[in-house]
Coordinates of C-alpha atoms in Angstrom, one line a residue:
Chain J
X1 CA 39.4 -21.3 17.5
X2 CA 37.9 -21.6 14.0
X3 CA 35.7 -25.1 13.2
X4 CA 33.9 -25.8 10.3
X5 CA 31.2 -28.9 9.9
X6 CA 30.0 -29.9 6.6
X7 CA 29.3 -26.3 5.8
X8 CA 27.6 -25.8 2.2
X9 CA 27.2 -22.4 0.9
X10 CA 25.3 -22.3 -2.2
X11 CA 24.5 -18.8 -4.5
X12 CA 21.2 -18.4 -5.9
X13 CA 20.2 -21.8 -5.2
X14 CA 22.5 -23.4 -7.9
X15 CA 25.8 -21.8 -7.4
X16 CA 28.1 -23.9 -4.8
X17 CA 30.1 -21.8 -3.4
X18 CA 32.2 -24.1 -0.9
X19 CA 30.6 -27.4 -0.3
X20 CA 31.0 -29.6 2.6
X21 CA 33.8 -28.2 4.0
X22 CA 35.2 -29.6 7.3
X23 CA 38.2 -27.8 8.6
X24 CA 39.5 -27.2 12.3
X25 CA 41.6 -23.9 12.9
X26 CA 43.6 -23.9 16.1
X27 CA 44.2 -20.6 18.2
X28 CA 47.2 -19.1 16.7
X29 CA 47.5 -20.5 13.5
X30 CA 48.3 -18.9 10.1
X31 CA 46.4 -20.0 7.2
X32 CA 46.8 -19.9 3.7
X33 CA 43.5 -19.7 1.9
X34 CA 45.0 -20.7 -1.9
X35 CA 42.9 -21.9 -5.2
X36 CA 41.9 -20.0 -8.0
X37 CA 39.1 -17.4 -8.7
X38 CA 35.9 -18.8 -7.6
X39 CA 36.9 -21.7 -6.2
X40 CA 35.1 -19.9 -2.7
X41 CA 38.0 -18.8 -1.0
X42 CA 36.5 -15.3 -0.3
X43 CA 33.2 -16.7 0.3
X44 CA 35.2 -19.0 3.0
X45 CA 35.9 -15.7 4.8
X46 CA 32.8 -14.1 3.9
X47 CA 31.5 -17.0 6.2
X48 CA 33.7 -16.6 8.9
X49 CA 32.6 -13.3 10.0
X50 CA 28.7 -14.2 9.4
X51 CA 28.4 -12.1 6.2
X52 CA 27.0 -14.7 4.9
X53 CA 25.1 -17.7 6.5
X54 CA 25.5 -21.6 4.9
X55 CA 22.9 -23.5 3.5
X56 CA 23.7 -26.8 5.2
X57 CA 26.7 -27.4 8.3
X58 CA 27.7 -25.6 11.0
X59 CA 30.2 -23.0 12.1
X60 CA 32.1 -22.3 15.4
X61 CA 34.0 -19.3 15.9
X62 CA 36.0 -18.8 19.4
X63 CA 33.6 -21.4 20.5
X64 CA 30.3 -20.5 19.5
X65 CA 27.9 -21.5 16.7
X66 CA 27.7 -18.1 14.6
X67 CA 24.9 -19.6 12.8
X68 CA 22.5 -19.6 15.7
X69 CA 23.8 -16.3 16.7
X70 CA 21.0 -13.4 16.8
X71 CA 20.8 -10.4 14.5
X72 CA 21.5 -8.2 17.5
X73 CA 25.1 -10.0 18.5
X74 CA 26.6 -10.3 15.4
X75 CA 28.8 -6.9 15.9
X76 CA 29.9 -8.5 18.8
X77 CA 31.1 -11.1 17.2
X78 CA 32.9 -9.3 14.0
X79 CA 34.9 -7.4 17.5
X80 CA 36.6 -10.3 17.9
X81 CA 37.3 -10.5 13.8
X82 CA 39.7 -8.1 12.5
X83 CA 39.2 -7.7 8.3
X84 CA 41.8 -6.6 5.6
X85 CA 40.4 -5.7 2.7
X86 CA 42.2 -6.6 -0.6
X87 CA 41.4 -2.7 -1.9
X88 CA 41.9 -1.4 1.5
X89 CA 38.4 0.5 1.8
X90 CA 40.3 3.7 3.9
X91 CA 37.9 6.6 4.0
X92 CA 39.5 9.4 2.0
X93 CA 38.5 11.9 4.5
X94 CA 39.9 11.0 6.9
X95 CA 43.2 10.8 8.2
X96 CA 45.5 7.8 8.9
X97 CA 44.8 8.0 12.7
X98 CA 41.1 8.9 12.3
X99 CA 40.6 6.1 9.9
X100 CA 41.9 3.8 12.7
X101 CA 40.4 5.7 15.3
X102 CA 36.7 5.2 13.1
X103 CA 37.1 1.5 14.2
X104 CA 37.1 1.8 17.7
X105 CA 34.9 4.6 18.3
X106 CA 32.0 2.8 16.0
X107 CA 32.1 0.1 19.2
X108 CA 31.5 3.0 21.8
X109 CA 35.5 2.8 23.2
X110 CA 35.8 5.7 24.9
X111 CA 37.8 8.7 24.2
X112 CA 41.1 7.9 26.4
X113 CA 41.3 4.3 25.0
X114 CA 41.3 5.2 21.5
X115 CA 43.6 8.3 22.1
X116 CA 46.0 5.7 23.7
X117 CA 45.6 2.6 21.1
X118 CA 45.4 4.4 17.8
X119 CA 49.3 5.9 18.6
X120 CA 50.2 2.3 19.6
X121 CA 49.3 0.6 16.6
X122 CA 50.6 3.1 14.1
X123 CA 53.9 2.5 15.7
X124 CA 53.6 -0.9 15.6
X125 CA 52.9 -1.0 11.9
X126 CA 55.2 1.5 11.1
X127 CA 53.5 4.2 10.2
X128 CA 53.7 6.8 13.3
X129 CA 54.9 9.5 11.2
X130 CA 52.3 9.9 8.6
X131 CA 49.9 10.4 11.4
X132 CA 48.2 13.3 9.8
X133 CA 48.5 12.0 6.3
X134 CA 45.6 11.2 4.3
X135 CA 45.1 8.0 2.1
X136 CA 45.8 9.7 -1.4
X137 CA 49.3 11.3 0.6
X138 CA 50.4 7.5 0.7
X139 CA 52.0 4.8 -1.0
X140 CA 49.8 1.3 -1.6
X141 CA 52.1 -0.4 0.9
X142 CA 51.0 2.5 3.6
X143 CA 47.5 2.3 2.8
X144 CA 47.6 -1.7 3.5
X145 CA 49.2 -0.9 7.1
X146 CA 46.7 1.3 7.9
X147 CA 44.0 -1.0 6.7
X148 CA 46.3 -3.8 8.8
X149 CA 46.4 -1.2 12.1
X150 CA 42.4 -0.6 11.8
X151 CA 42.3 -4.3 11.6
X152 CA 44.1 -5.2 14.7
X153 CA 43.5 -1.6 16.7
X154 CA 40.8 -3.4 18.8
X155 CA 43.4 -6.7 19.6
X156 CA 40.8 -9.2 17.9
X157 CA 42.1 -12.8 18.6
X158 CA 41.0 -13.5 14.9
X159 CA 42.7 -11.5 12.0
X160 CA 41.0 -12.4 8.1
X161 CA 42.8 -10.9 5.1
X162 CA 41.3 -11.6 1.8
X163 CA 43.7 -11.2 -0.6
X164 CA 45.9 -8.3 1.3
X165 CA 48.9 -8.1 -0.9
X166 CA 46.5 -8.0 -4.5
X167 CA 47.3 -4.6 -5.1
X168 CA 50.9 -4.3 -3.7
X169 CA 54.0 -5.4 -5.8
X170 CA 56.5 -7.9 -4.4
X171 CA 58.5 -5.9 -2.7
X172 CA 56.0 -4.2 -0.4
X173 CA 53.3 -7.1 -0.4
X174 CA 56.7 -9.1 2.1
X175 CA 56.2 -6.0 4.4
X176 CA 53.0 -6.9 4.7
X177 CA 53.5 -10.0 5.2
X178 CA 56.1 -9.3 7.8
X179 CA 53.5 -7.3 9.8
X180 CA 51.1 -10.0 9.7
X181 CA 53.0 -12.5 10.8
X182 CA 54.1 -9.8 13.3
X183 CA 50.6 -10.2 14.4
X184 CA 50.2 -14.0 14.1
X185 CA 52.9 -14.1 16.7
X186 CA 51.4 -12.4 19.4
X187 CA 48.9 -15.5 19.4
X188 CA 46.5 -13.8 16.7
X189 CA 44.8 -16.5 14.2
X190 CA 45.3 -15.5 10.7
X191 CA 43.6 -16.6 8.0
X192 CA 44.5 -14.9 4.2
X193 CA 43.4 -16.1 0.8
X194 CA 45.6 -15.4 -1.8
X195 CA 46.9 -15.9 -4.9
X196 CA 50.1 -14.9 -4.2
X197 CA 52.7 -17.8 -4.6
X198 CA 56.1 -16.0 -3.7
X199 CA 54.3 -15.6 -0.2
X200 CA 53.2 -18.9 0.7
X201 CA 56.0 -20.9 -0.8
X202 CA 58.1 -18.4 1.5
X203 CA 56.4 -18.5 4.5
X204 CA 55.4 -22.1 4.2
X205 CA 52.2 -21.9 6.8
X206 CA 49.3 -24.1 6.9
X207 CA 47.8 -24.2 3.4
X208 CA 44.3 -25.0 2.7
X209 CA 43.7 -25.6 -1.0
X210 CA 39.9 -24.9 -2.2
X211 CA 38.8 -25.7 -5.7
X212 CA 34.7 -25.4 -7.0
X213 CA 34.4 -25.1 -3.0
X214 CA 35.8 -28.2 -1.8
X215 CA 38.7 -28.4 -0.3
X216 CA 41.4 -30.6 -1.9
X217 CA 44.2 -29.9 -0.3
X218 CA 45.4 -29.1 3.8
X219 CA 49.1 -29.3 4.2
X220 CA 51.1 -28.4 7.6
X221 CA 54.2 -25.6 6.2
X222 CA 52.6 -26.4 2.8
X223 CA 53.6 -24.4 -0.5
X224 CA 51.1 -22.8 -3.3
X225 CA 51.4 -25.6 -5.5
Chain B
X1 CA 27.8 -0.2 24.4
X2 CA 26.7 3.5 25.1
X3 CA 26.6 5.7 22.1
X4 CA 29.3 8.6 21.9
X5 CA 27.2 11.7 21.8
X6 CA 30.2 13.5 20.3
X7 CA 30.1 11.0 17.5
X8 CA 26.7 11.0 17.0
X9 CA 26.5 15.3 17.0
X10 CA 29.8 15.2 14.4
X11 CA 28.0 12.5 12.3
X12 CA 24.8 14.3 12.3
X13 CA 26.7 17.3 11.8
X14 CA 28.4 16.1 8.9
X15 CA 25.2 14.5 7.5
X16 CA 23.3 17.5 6.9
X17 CA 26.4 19.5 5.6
X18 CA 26.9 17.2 2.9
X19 CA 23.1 17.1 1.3
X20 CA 23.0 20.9 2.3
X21 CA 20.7 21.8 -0.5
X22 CA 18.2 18.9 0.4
X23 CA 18.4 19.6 3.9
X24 CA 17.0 22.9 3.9
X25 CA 14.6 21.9 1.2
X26 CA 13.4 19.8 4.0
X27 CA 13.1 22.2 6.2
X28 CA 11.5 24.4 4.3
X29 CA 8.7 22.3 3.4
X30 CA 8.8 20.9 6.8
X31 CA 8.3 24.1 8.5
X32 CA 5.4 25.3 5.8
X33 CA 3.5 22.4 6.4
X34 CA 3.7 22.8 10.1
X35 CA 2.5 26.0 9.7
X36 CA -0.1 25.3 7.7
X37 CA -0.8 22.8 10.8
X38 CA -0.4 25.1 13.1
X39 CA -2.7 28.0 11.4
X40 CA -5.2 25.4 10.8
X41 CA -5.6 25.2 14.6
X42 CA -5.1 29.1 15.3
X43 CA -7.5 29.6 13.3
X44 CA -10.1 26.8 14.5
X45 CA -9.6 28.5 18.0
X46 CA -9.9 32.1 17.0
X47 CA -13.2 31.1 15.3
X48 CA -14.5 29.0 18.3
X49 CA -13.8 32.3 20.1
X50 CA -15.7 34.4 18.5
X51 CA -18.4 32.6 17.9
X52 CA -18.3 30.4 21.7
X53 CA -21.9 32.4 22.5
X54 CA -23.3 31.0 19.3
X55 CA -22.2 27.3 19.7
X56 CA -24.8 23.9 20.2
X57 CA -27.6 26.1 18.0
X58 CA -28.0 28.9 20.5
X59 CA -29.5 31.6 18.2
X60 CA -30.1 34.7 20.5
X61 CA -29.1 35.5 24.0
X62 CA -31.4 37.4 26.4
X63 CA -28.6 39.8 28.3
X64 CA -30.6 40.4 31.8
X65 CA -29.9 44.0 33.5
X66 CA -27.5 43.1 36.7
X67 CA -29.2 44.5 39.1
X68 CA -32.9 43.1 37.7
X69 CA -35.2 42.0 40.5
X70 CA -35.9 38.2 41.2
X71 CA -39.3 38.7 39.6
X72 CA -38.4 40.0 36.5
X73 CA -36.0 37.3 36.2
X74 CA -38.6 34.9 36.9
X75 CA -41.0 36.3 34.7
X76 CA -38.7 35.9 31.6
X77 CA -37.5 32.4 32.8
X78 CA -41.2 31.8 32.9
X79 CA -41.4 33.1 29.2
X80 CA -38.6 31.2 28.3
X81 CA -39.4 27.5 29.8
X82 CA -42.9 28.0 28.7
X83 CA -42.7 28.9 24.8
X84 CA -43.3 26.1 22.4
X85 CA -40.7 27.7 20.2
X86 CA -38.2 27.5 22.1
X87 CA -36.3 23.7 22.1
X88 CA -34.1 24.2 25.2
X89 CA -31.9 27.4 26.7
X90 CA -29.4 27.4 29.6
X91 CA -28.9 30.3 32.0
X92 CA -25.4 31.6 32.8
X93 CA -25.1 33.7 35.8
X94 CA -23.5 36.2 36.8
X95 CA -20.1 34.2 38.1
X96 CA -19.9 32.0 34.9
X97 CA -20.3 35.5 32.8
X98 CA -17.4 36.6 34.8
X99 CA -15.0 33.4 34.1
X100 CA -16.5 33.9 30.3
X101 CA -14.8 37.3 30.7
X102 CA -11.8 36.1 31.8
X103 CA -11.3 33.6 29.4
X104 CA -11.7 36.6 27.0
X105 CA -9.3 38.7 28.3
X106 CA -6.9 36.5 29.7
X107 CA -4.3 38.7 27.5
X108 CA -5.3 41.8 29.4
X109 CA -5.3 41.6 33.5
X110 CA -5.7 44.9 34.0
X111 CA -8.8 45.0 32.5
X112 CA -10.2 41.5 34.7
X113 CA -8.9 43.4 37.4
X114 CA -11.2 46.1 37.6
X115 CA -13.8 44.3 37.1
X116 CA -16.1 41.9 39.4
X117 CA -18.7 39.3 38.6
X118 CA -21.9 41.4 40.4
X119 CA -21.1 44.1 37.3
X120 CA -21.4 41.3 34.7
X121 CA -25.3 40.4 33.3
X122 CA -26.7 37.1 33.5
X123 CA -28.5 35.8 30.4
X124 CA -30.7 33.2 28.8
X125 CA -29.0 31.1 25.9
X126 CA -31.8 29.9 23.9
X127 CA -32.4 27.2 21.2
X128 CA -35.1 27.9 19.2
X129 CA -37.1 24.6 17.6
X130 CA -36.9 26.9 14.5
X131 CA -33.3 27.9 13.6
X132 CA -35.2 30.0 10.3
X133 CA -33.7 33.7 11.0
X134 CA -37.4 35.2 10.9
X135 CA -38.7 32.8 13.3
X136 CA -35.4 33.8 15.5
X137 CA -35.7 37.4 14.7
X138 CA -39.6 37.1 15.7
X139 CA -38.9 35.0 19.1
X140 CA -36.1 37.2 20.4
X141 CA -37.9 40.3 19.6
X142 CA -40.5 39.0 22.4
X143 CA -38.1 40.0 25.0
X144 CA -36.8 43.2 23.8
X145 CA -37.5 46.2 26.4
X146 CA -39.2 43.7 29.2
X147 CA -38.5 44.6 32.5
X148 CA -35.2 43.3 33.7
X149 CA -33.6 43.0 30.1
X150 CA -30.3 44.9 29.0
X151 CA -30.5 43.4 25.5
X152 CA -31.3 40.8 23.2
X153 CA -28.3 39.5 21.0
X154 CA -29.0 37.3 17.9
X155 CA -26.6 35.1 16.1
X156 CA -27.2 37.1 12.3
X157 CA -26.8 35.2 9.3
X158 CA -22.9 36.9 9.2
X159 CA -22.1 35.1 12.0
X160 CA -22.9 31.7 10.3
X161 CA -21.5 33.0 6.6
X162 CA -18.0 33.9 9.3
X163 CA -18.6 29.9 10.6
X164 CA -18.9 28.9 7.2
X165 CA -16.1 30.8 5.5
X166 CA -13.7 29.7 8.7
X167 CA -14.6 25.8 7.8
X168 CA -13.6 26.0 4.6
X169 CA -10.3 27.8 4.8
X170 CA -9.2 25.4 7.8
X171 CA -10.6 22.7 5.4
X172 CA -7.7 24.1 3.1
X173 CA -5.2 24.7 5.7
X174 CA -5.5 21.0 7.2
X175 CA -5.7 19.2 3.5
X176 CA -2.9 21.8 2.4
X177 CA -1.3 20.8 5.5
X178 CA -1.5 16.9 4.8
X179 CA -0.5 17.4 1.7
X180 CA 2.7 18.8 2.4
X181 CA 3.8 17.2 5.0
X182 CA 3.9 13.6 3.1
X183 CA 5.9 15.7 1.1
X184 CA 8.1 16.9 4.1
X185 CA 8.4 13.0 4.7
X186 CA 9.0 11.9 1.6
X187 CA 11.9 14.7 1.3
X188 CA 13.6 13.1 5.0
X189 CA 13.3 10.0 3.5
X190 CA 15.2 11.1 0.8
X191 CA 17.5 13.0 2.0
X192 CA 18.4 9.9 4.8
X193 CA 19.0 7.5 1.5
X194 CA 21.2 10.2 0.2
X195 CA 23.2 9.9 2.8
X196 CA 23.0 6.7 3.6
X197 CA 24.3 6.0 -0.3
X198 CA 26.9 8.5 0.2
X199 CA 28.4 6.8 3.4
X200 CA 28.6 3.5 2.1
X201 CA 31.7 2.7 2.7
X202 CA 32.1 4.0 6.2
X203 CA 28.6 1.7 6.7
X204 CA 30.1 -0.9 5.2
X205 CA 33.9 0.0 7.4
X206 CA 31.3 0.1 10.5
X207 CA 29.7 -3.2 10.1
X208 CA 33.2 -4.7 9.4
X209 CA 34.5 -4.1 12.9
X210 CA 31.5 -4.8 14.9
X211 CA 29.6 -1.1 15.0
X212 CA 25.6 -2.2 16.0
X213 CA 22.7 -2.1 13.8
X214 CA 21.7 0.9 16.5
X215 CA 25.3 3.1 16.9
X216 CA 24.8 2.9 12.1
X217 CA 21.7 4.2 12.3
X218 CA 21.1 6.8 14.9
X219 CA 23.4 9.6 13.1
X220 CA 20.9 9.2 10.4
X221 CA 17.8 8.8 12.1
X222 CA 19.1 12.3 13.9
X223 CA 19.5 14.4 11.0
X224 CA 16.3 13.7 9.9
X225 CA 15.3 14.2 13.4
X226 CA 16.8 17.9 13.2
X227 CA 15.6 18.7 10.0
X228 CA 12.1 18.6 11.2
X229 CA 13.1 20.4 14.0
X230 CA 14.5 23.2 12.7
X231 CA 11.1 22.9 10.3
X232 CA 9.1 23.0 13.4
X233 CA 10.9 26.2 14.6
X234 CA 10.5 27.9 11.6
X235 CA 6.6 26.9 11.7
X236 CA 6.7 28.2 15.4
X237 CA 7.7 32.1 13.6
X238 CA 5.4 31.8 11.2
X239 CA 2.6 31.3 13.5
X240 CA 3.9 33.7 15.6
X241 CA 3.7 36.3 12.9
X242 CA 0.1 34.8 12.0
X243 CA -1.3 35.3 15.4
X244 CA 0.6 38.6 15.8
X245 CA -0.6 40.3 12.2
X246 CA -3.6 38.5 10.9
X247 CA -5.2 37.3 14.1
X248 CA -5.0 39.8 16.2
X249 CA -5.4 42.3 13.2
X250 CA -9.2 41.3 12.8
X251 CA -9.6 41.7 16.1
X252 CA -9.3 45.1 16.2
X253 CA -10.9 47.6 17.7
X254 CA -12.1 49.4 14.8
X255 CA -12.6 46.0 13.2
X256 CA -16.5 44.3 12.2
X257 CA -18.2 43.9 15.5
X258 CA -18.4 40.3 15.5
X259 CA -14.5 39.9 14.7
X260 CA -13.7 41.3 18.1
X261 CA -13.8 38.0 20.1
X262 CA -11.5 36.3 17.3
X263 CA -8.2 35.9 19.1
X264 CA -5.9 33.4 20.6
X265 CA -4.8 32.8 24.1
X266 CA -1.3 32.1 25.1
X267 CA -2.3 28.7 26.1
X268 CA -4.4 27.8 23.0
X269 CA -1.1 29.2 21.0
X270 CA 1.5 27.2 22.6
X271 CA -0.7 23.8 23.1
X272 CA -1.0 24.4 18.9
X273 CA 3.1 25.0 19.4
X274 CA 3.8 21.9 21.5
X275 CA 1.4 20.1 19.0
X276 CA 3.1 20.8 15.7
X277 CA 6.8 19.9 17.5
X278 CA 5.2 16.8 17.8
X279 CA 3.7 16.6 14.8
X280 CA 7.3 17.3 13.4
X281 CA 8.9 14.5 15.2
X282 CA 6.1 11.9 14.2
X283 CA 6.6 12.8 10.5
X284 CA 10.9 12.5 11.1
X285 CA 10.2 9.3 13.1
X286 CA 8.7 8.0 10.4
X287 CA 10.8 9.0 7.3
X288 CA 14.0 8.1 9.4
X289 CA 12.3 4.4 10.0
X290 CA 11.5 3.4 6.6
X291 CA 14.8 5.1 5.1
X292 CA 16.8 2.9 7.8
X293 CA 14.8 0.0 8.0
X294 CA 14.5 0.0 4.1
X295 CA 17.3 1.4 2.7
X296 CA 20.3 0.6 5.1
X297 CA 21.3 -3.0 5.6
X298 CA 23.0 -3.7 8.8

């Protein structure tokens, strides 16, 4: 699903972001991205979803090289890449289900599809009763799921998470984590960095260990530490 | 993927209600601009008008009677072909008077309608070597009272001080014109950054989950789209008014003599209106592009 070559990623021409980096992701795995601040685990995602291009190697998402892809299809490529943002990035305008609604019509679905989905996810993240609610009418934790159900309204076979439980204490971020691994059962990859110990040493997932951009660590049911 | 022309209208919509203030400043200089355009042209034709007898250096006209024999009008041909003074001159007859007249009074039908061409005088349009108004005045006064002529009409020095006076103020109306309407762009540009700046974490939402580089920027490119729009339908009034009050006011009846031809036909008017709508969307086209192209990373 996910395969990285030799990929290099350098800021500014002297900052190494993640260097040489070979990793293969199968379909339906869930990955712990874990190392500490700036060791590239953002920048690892960042890559992913062809935010950013690497200096040197080569990246295949679902099959294709995203680094030869043109201008013009990388949206079609980030529909197949659902993002959680660590801060959530809800529009405060809006309500729960037009902030989920936002994603899909922004791809031109039409009207009956996103009348039909954006009920369906909110259910399936728990949230079908705050509906109408707006972001500052919910808890952290609620703002996350409906960051989670914009995410994964579109059914993208990817899922990326950079750090999705930051903000949330420990009680709330294992909701989270519940829905995501929710997710990752329905045969969604999942990749996440984090920081969060309590999470990986509990789930005990595939954990890929990054420090100064390399990676020194890639453990099957692996722990933080 | 098709764009959602609901979406597009609400974001549009919601576009130009948030940077209300710079919206219609942007109109507002839009549509002066445009009319300042748009009058520049109005009054171009109106002068052209007026003056169309007195165009290509044709200093006098020799108005033949209508019913003058074919000798007379030979004799003054004769005159005409033969004087040394006299550089070149064309004859309209008696049908091309009559589409002449109803060029002129295109706005009034009933009046074309009672007339027919074999009513109208032929003349001589003549270019004198000499364009000196004594010379002119001498020539012309050669054919006053021969047999066959109604009248001898010259172009007076007023005529030229009007042709004059008219290229300097639609020298000011085009450079005012210019002027403003870099500012008109300038102000979309603006206003399309503002909002672009103000959206950016919906843009940044919309890149996220796979919205093109197109569906991003067409809400924008719109609203600056509409501004000039609504500019160009505010010009439209203004011209409107210009045409109806100052335009047609000089014309007249009890106006100067030589004011009465200065008017605008209906298809002269809304060529100039079809113009300055395009004009509009040229200047929007190309404050939308740089703000998008320049200012919003997709």
């Amino acid at each position: 699903m996910i395969k990285l070559n030799n990929v290099t990623k350098v800021y500014k021409g002297t900052v190494v972001a993640v260097r040489d980096v070979t990793v293969d992701i199968a379909k339906g795995e869930f990955v712990f991205l874990v190392g500490p601040s700036g060791s590239g685990k953002s920048t690892f995602i960042r890559l992913l979803n062809r935010e950013e291009l690497p200096e040197h190697g080569t990246i295949y998402v679902a099959g294709k090289d995203i680094g030869t892809l043109g201008t013009w299809r990388v949206p079609f490529l980030r529909r197949n890449i659902g993002f959680i943002f660590q801060d959530f990035k809800l529009l405060p305008k809006k309500t729960v289900a037009e902030n989920v609604a936002f994603a899909l019509e922004v791809i031109g679905k039409p009207r009956q599809v996103v009348r039909k989905q954006v009920p369906a996810i909110l259910e399936l993240v728990g949230l079908a009763e705050k509906i109408d609610n707006f972001p500052h009418e919910l808890s952290g934790g609620e703002q996350q799921r409906v960051s989670v159900a914009r995410a994964f309204v579109n059914r993208p076979p990817i899922l990326l998470a950079d750090e999705p439980t930051g903000n949330l204490d420990p009680q709330t971020s294992v909701g989270i984590m519940k829905l995501l691994d929710r997710i990752n059962r329905t045969g969604t990859t999942v990749v996440m960095a984090t920081h969060d110990r309590s999470i990986v040493d509990t789930m005990r997932r595939r954990v890929i260990e990054l420090d100064r951009g390399e990676i020194v660590r890639d453990q099957a049911r692996g722990v933080y530490e | 993927m098709a764009l959602s022309p609901r979406y597009v209208l609400r974001e549009t919509g919601q576009n130009l209600w948030r940077n209300v203030l710079s919206s219609a400043a942007a109109i507002i200089t839009i549509g002066v601009s445009l009319w300042l355009f748009g009058g520049f042209f109005l009054f171009n034709y109106a002068v052209d008008n007026a003056t169309a007898r007195w165009e290509g250096g044709i200093e006098f006209v020799v108005w033949m009677q209508p019913d003058a024999t074919a000798e007379q009008d030979a004799n003054i041909r004769d005159s005409i072909d033969t004087s040394p003074a006299i550089k070149e001159w064309i004859y309209v007859d008696q049908s091309q008077t009559y589409e002449e007249f109803r060029e002129i009074f295109a706005d009034t039908p009933e009046l074309i309608e009672v007339v027919s061409p074999d009513v109208l005088p032929p003349s001589y349009r003549v270019v004198p070597e000499n364009p000196d108004a004594d010379v002119v005045a001498e020539l012309s006064d050669q054919f006053v009272g021969r047999p066959g002529v109604e009248e001898v009409v010259s172009a007076d020095q007023t005529i030229r001080d009007i042709q004059r006076l008219a290229d300097k103020v639609t020298r000011v109306f085009l450079v005012g014109s210019v002027i403003l309407l870099t500012a008109a762009t300038l102000l979309i540009l603006t206003n399309i950054v503002s909002a672009i700046r103000s959206r950016g974490a919906e843009i940044e939402i919309m890149k996220v989950v796979g919205a093109t580089n197109w569906f991003i920027r067409v809400p924008f490119m719109l609203e600056g789209l509409v501004q000039a729009v609504l500019g160009a339908m505010g010009a439209w009034v203004g011209l409107r008014v210009l045409d109806d009050t100052v335009i047609k006011g000089l014309s007249e009846p009890d106006s100067l003599q030589l004011m009465q031809g200065f008017r605008v036909d209906q298809g002269e008017f809304y060529s100039t209106s079809l113009l300055v709508l395009g004009i509009a969307i040229v200047v929007s086209g190309i404050g939308s592009a740089v703000a998008v192209t320049r200012y919003l990373d997709v």
